[in-house]
Amino acid sequence: VVPDARRTLASLADQWRSCTDCELGIRRASYDHFKFVVGEGIRRGIMLIGDGPAERDELTGRPFQSDAGQIIRRILEQLGNPPAYLTNVTACRSASHRTDGEGQPLFTRTKTPLPVWKDEPLQMGHATACRTRIEEEIYLVDPVVIVVLGQTAAESLLRRKVRIQTSGMNQPERLTIPGVFSRAVLTEKKQAWFRKQEGKWVAPTEQGEVAYYALPTIRPDWARRKLADRGPDNAFRRLFSDIRSAVRVYEQHQFMLTGVVPSGGSDATFEALQAALATEKES
Ligand code: SF4
């Protein structure tokens, strides 16, 4: 199915909001206070894709609210707040019922006891179930460059093995998703995407492919765990540098389009932020 470029991101979210296509949605739908997590930010800039929502995300319905997610928000701030859009491979949280030392399920000590949950890593099956949603979200956001946070997220999107390293730059990969063949038409003149057929304006139905650059990098929770590591190959430094590379790609793109380099902080360095985040984590 060719995604419909006339759709809004809000209508895409509405379509999936009550989805129970995988067990993550079945768990979410079983509790009124758990929310489907909708991507947020600015289109046609840098799109950052994590593996899935964490606890604070599913309570607020917003992505990148956890301590690890906040690292990404702080890095973007340090880089001068480039136009960015944040989302995840799955829109529902992957979690399991936490147990005590004897394997007994734990519950809150509230009037109505509720299960205590712990985050689980992204599973390929859940990523596959949510794939059409994230692909259509990418298509509608139409980013200049994508940063994929973590190996599982990257492998699920790229459908191949991906090696993420902390020593040396990670390399952008070509990500193709279903869409209208001509990106220029879609991006610059959305109306031109329609054509007249027997007196009516209709959307094209032929299947095409749209390609994006996707840069796989370190998971933010891993970078957070390694904040105390100040060696030359530390995980936070790599995450920061890869996002900074994506910002530079965006700046070059803007320069080619407009002849103006966006004002921002892409030359910012990671040391001060790493030190500040490490102190906050300790306190
Ligand atoms: S993670 Fe995606 S596929 Fe699974 S239930 Fe949620 S919205 Fe549906």
CSV table of C-alpha atoms and ligand atoms in Angstrom, one decimal:
chain,number,residue,atom,x,y,z
A,1,VAL,CA,0.0,0.0,0.0
A,2,VAL,CA,1.4,3.4,-0.9
A,3,PRO,CA,1.2,5.7,2.1
A,4,ASP,CA,-1.1,8.7,1.5
A,5,ALA,CA,0.9,11.9,1.6
A,6,ARG,CA,-2.3,13.9,2.3
A,7,ARG,CA,-2.5,12.4,5.7
A,8,THR,CA,-1.4,14.3,8.8
A,9,LEU,CA,0.7,12.8,11.6
A,10,ALA,CA,-2.3,13.2,13.9
A,11,SER,CA,-4.5,11.0,11.7
A,12,LEU,CA,-1.7,8.4,11.5
A,13,ALA,CA,-1.6,8.4,15.4
A,14,ASP,CA,-5.4,8.2,15.6
A,15,GLN,CA,-5.4,5.2,13.3
A,16,TRP,CA,-2.9,3.3,15.5
A,17,ARG,CA,-3.9,4.6,19.0
A,18,SER,CA,-6.0,1.6,19.9
A,19,CYS,CA,-3.9,-0.9,18.1
A,20,THR,CA,-3.5,-4.4,19.7
A,21,ASP,CA,-1.7,-6.0,16.8
A,22,CYS,CA,1.0,-7.2,19.1
A,23,GLU,CA,1.2,-8.1,22.8
A,24,LEU,CA,2.6,-4.7,23.7
A,25,GLY,CA,-0.7,-3.1,22.7
A,26,ILE,CA,-2.7,-5.8,24.5
A,27,ARG,CA,-0.9,-4.9,27.7
A,28,ARG,CA,-1.3,-1.1,27.1
A,29,ALA,CA,-5.0,-1.5,26.4
A,30,SER,CA,-5.5,-3.5,29.7
A,31,TYR,CA,-4.7,-0.4,31.8
A,32,ASP,CA,-6.4,2.9,31.4
A,33,HIS,CA,-3.4,4.9,32.5
A,34,PHE,CA,-1.0,3.5,29.9
A,35,LYS,CA,-0.8,5.5,26.7
A,36,PHE,CA,0.1,4.9,23.1
A,37,VAL,CA,3.2,7.1,22.5
A,38,VAL,CA,3.0,9.5,19.6
A,39,GLY,CA,6.1,10.9,18.0
A,40,GLU,CA,6.7,14.7,18.3
A,41,GLY,CA,8.8,17.4,16.8
A,42,ILE,CA,9.5,19.2,13.6
A,43,ARG,CA,9.2,17.6,10.1
A,44,ARG,CA,11.9,17.7,7.5
A,45,GLY,CA,14.8,18.0,9.9
A,46,ILE,CA,16.6,15.3,11.9
A,47,MET,CA,14.4,12.3,12.9
A,48,LEU,CA,15.6,10.3,15.9
A,49,ILE,CA,14.2,6.9,16.3
A,50,GLY,CA,14.5,4.9,19.5
A,51,ASP,CA,13.5,1.3,20.1
A,52,GLY,CA,10.4,1.9,22.2
A,53,PRO,CA,8.8,3.9,25.0
A,54,ALA,CA,9.9,3.7,28.6
A,55,GLU,CA,7.8,4.0,31.8
A,56,ARG,CA,7.5,7.8,31.8
A,57,ASP,CA,6.7,7.8,28.1
A,58,GLU,CA,3.8,5.5,28.4
A,59,LEU,CA,2.4,7.5,31.4
A,60,THR,CA,2.6,10.8,29.5
A,61,GLY,CA,2.1,9.6,25.9
A,62,ARG,CA,5.2,11.5,24.9
A,63,PRO,CA,8.5,10.0,23.6
A,64,PHE,CA,12.0,10.4,25.2
A,65,GLN,CA,10.7,11.3,28.7
A,66,SER,CA,12.8,8.8,30.6
A,67,ASP,CA,16.3,9.6,32.0
A,68,ALA,CA,17.9,8.0,28.9
A,69,GLY,CA,15.5,9.8,26.5
A,70,GLN,CA,16.3,13.1,28.2
A,71,ILE,CA,19.9,12.6,27.2
A,72,ILE,CA,18.9,12.9,23.6
A,73,ARG,CA,16.9,16.1,24.4
A,74,ARG,CA,19.9,17.6,26.2
A,75,ILE,CA,22.3,16.7,23.3
A,76,LEU,CA,20.0,18.4,20.9
A,77,GLU,CA,19.8,21.5,23.2
A,78,GLN,CA,23.6,21.6,23.3
A,79,LEU,CA,23.7,21.4,19.5
A,80,GLY,CA,21.6,24.5,19.2
A,81,ASN,CA,18.1,22.9,19.0
A,82,PRO,CA,18.1,21.9,15.4
A,83,PRO,CA,14.7,20.9,13.9
A,84,ALA,CA,14.2,17.4,15.3
A,85,TYR,CA,11.4,14.8,15.5
A,86,LEU,CA,11.5,12.1,18.1
A,87,THR,CA,9.8,8.7,17.9
A,88,ASN,CA,10.2,5.0,18.4
A,89,VAL,CA,10.1,1.8,16.4
A,90,THR,CA,7.2,0.6,18.5
A,91,ALA,CA,4.6,3.0,19.9
A,92,CYS,CA,3.8,0.8,22.9
A,93,ARG,CA,6.1,0.0,25.8
A,94,SER,CA,7.8,-3.4,26.0
A,95,ALA,CA,7.6,-4.4,29.7
A,96,SER,CA,7.2,-7.5,31.9
A,97,HIS,CA,5.8,-8.0,35.3
A,98,ARG,CA,8.6,-7.5,37.8
A,99,THR,CA,9.2,-10.4,40.3
A,100,ASP,CA,10.8,-10.6,43.7
A,101,GLY,CA,13.8,-12.8,44.5
A,102,GLU,CA,11.6,-15.9,44.8
A,103,GLY,CA,10.0,-15.3,41.4
A,104,GLN,CA,6.7,-14.0,42.8
A,105,PRO,CA,5.1,-11.1,40.9
A,106,LEU,CA,5.4,-7.7,42.6
A,107,PHE,CA,2.4,-5.4,43.0
A,108,THR,CA,2.1,-1.8,44.1
A,109,ARG,CA,1.0,-1.2,47.7
A,110,THR,CA,-1.9,1.0,46.6
A,111,LYS,CA,-5.6,0.6,47.4
A,112,THR,CA,-6.0,-1.3,44.1
A,113,PRO,CA,-2.7,-3.2,43.7
A,114,LEU,CA,-1.2,-2.9,40.2
A,115,PRO,CA,1.6,-5.0,38.7
A,116,VAL,CA,5.1,-3.4,39.0
A,117,TRP,CA,6.6,-3.4,35.5
A,118,LYS,CA,10.2,-3.5,34.2
A,119,ASP,CA,11.3,-2.4,30.8
A,120,GLU,CA,12.2,-5.2,28.3
A,121,PRO,CA,14.4,-4.9,25.2
A,122,LEU,CA,12.8,-4.4,21.8
A,123,GLN,CA,11.9,-7.7,20.2
A,124,MET,CA,12.0,-8.1,16.4
A,125,GLY,CA,8.4,-9.5,16.3
A,126,HIS,CA,7.1,-6.3,17.9
A,127,ALA,CA,9.1,-4.2,15.6
A,128,THR,CA,7.7,-6.1,12.6
A,129,ALA,CA,4.2,-5.7,13.9
A,130,CYS,CA,4.7,-1.9,14.1
A,131,ARG,CA,6.7,-1.5,10.9
A,132,THR,CA,4.0,-0.1,8.7
A,133,ARG,CA,3.3,2.6,11.3
A,134,ILE,CA,6.9,3.7,11.7
A,135,GLU,CA,7.5,3.6,7.9
A,136,GLU,CA,4.5,5.8,7.3
A,137,GLU,CA,5.6,8.1,10.1
A,138,ILE,CA,9.0,8.5,8.4
A,139,TYR,CA,7.3,9.1,5.1
A,140,LEU,CA,5.1,11.9,6.6
A,141,VAL,CA,8.0,13.5,8.6
A,142,ASP,CA,10.2,13.3,5.5
A,143,PRO,CA,13.4,13.9,7.4
A,144,VAL,CA,16.7,15.1,5.9
A,145,VAL,CA,18.5,12.5,7.9
A,146,ILE,CA,17.5,9.8,10.4
A,147,VAL,CA,19.5,8.8,13.5
A,148,VAL,CA,18.5,5.3,14.8
A,149,LEU,CA,19.3,4.7,18.4
A,150,GLY,CA,20.5,1.2,19.1
A,151,GLN,CA,21.3,-2.0,17.2
A,152,THR,CA,17.8,-3.7,17.4
A,153,ALA,CA,16.0,-0.6,16.2
A,154,ALA,CA,18.5,-0.2,13.4
A,155,GLU,CA,18.3,-3.8,12.3
A,156,SER,CA,14.6,-3.8,12.4
A,157,LEU,CA,14.3,-0.7,10.2
A,158,LEU,CA,17.2,-1.6,7.8
A,159,ARG,CA,16.3,-5.3,7.7
A,160,ARG,CA,19.9,-6.4,7.9
A,161,LYS,CA,22.7,-6.8,10.4
A,162,VAL,CA,24.2,-3.5,11.6
A,163,ARG,CA,27.4,-3.0,13.5
A,164,ILE,CA,27.4,0.0,15.9
A,165,GLN,CA,30.8,1.0,17.2
A,166,THR,CA,32.0,3.3,19.9
A,167,SER,CA,35.5,3.8,18.4
A,168,GLY,CA,35.3,5.7,15.1
A,169,MET,CA,32.3,7.2,13.3
A,170,ASN,CA,29.3,5.1,12.5
A,171,GLN,CA,28.3,5.2,8.9
A,172,PRO,CA,24.9,6.2,7.4
A,173,GLU,CA,23.0,3.4,5.7
A,174,ARG,CA,20.4,3.6,3.0
A,175,LEU,CA,16.9,3.0,4.4
A,176,THR,CA,14.1,2.5,1.8
A,177,ILE,CA,10.4,2.6,2.6
A,178,PRO,CA,7.3,2.3,0.4
A,179,GLY,CA,6.2,5.6,-0.9
A,180,VAL,CA,5.8,7.8,-4.0
A,181,PHE,CA,8.7,7.5,-6.3
A,182,SER,CA,9.6,11.1,-6.6
A,183,ARG,CA,10.6,12.6,-3.3
A,184,ALA,CA,11.0,16.0,-4.9
A,185,VAL,CA,7.4,16.0,-5.8
A,186,LEU,CA,6.3,14.9,-2.4
A,187,THR,CA,8.5,17.3,-0.6
A,188,GLU,CA,8.3,20.5,-2.6
A,189,LYS,CA,4.8,20.3,-4.2
A,190,LYS,CA,2.5,18.0,-2.3
A,191,GLN,CA,-0.5,19.1,-4.4
A,192,ALA,CA,1.4,18.1,-7.6
A,193,TRP,CA,1.4,14.6,-6.2
A,194,PHE,CA,-2.3,14.2,-7.2
A,195,ARG,CA,-3.3,13.8,-10.8
A,196,LYS,CA,-6.5,14.3,-12.7
A,197,GLN,CA,-8.2,11.2,-13.8
A,198,GLU,CA,-11.6,11.3,-15.4
A,199,GLY,CA,-12.3,14.8,-14.1
A,200,LYS,CA,-11.3,13.9,-10.4
A,201,TRP,CA,-8.1,14.5,-8.5
A,202,VAL,CA,-6.8,11.1,-7.4
A,203,ALA,CA,-3.6,10.0,-5.6
A,204,PRO,CA,-1.3,7.8,-7.5
A,205,THR,CA,-1.6,4.1,-6.7
A,206,GLU,CA,1.7,2.7,-8.1
A,207,GLN,CA,4.1,1.4,-5.6
A,208,GLY,CA,7.4,3.2,-5.3
A,209,GLU,CA,10.3,3.5,-2.9
A,210,VAL,CA,11.6,6.5,-1.0
A,211,ALA,CA,15.2,6.4,0.3
A,212,TYR,CA,16.6,8.1,3.4
A,213,TYR,CA,19.9,8.2,5.1
A,214,ALA,CA,19.8,6.5,8.5
A,215,LEU,CA,22.7,6.7,10.8
A,216,PRO,CA,22.7,3.9,13.4
A,217,THR,CA,24.3,4.8,16.8
A,218,ILE,CA,24.4,4.0,20.5
A,219,ARG,CA,21.3,3.5,22.6
A,220,PRO,CA,20.9,6.4,25.0
A,221,ASP,CA,20.4,4.2,28.0
A,222,TRP,CA,23.7,2.6,27.3
A,223,ALA,CA,25.4,6.0,26.9
A,224,ARG,CA,23.8,7.0,30.2
A,225,ARG,CA,25.1,3.9,32.0
A,226,LYS,CA,28.6,4.8,30.7
A,227,LEU,CA,28.6,8.5,31.7
A,228,ALA,CA,31.4,8.0,34.1
A,229,ASP,CA,33.6,6.6,31.4
A,230,ARG,CA,35.8,9.5,30.0
A,231,GLY,CA,38.0,7.4,27.7
A,232,PRO,CA,38.4,8.4,24.1
A,233,ASP,CA,36.0,5.7,22.9
A,234,ASN,CA,33.3,6.2,25.5
A,235,ALA,CA,29.6,5.6,24.5
A,236,PHE,CA,28.3,9.1,25.4
A,237,ARG,CA,31.0,10.7,23.2
A,238,ARG,CA,30.1,8.5,20.3
A,239,LEU,CA,26.3,9.1,20.6
A,240,PHE,CA,27.0,12.9,20.9
A,241,SER,CA,29.3,12.9,17.8
A,242,ASP,CA,26.9,10.8,15.7
A,243,ILE,CA,24.0,13.2,16.4
A,244,ARG,CA,26.3,16.1,15.7
A,245,SER,CA,27.2,14.5,12.3
A,246,ALA,CA,23.5,14.3,11.6
A,247,VAL,CA,23.1,18.0,12.4
A,248,ARG,CA,25.9,18.8,10.0
A,249,VAL,CA,24.2,16.8,7.3
A,250,TYR,CA,21.1,18.9,8.0
A,251,GLU,CA,23.0,22.1,7.9
A,252,GLN,CA,24.7,21.2,4.6
A,253,HIS,CA,21.3,20.4,3.2
A,254,GLN,CA,19.9,23.7,4.3
A,255,PHE,CA,22.9,25.5,2.8
A,256,MET,CA,22.4,23.8,-0.5
A,257,LEU,CA,18.7,24.8,-0.5
A,258,THR,CA,19.0,28.3,0.8
A,259,GLY,CA,22.6,29.4,0.6
A,260,VAL,CA,22.5,30.1,4.4
A,261,VAL,CA,24.0,28.0,7.1
A,262,PRO,CA,21.5,27.7,10.0
A,263,SER,CA,22.7,29.4,13.1
A,264,GLY,CA,23.2,26.8,15.8
A,265,GLY,CA,25.7,25.0,18.0
A,266,SER,CA,26.8,22.0,15.9
A,267,ASP,CA,30.4,22.7,16.9
A,268,ALA,CA,29.5,22.2,20.5
A,269,THR,CA,31.6,19.7,22.4
A,270,PHE,CA,30.4,16.8,24.6
A,271,GLU,CA,32.7,17.1,27.6
A,272,ALA,CA,30.7,19.7,29.6
A,273,LEU,CA,27.4,18.0,29.0
A,274,GLN,CA,28.7,14.6,29.9
A,275,ALA,CA,30.1,16.0,33.2
A,276,ALA,CA,26.8,17.7,34.0
A,277,LEU,CA,24.7,14.6,33.2
A,278,ALA,CA,27.1,12.4,35.2
A,279,THR,CA,26.7,14.7,38.2
A,280,GLU,CA,22.9,14.8,37.9
A,281,LYS,CA,22.8,11.0,37.7
A,282,GLU,CA,24.9,10.7,40.9
A,283,SER,CA,22.7,13.2,42.8
B,1,SF4,S1,3.6,-1.7,19.4
B,1,SF4,FE1,2.7,-1.0,17.4
B,1,SF4,S2,1.9,-2.9,16.5
B,1,SF4,FE2,2.2,-3.3,18.7
B,1,SF4,S3,0.2,-2.8,19.6
B,1,SF4,FE3,1.5,-1.0,19.7
B,1,SF4,S4,1.0,0.2,17.9
B,1,SF4,FE4,0.2,-1.9,17.5
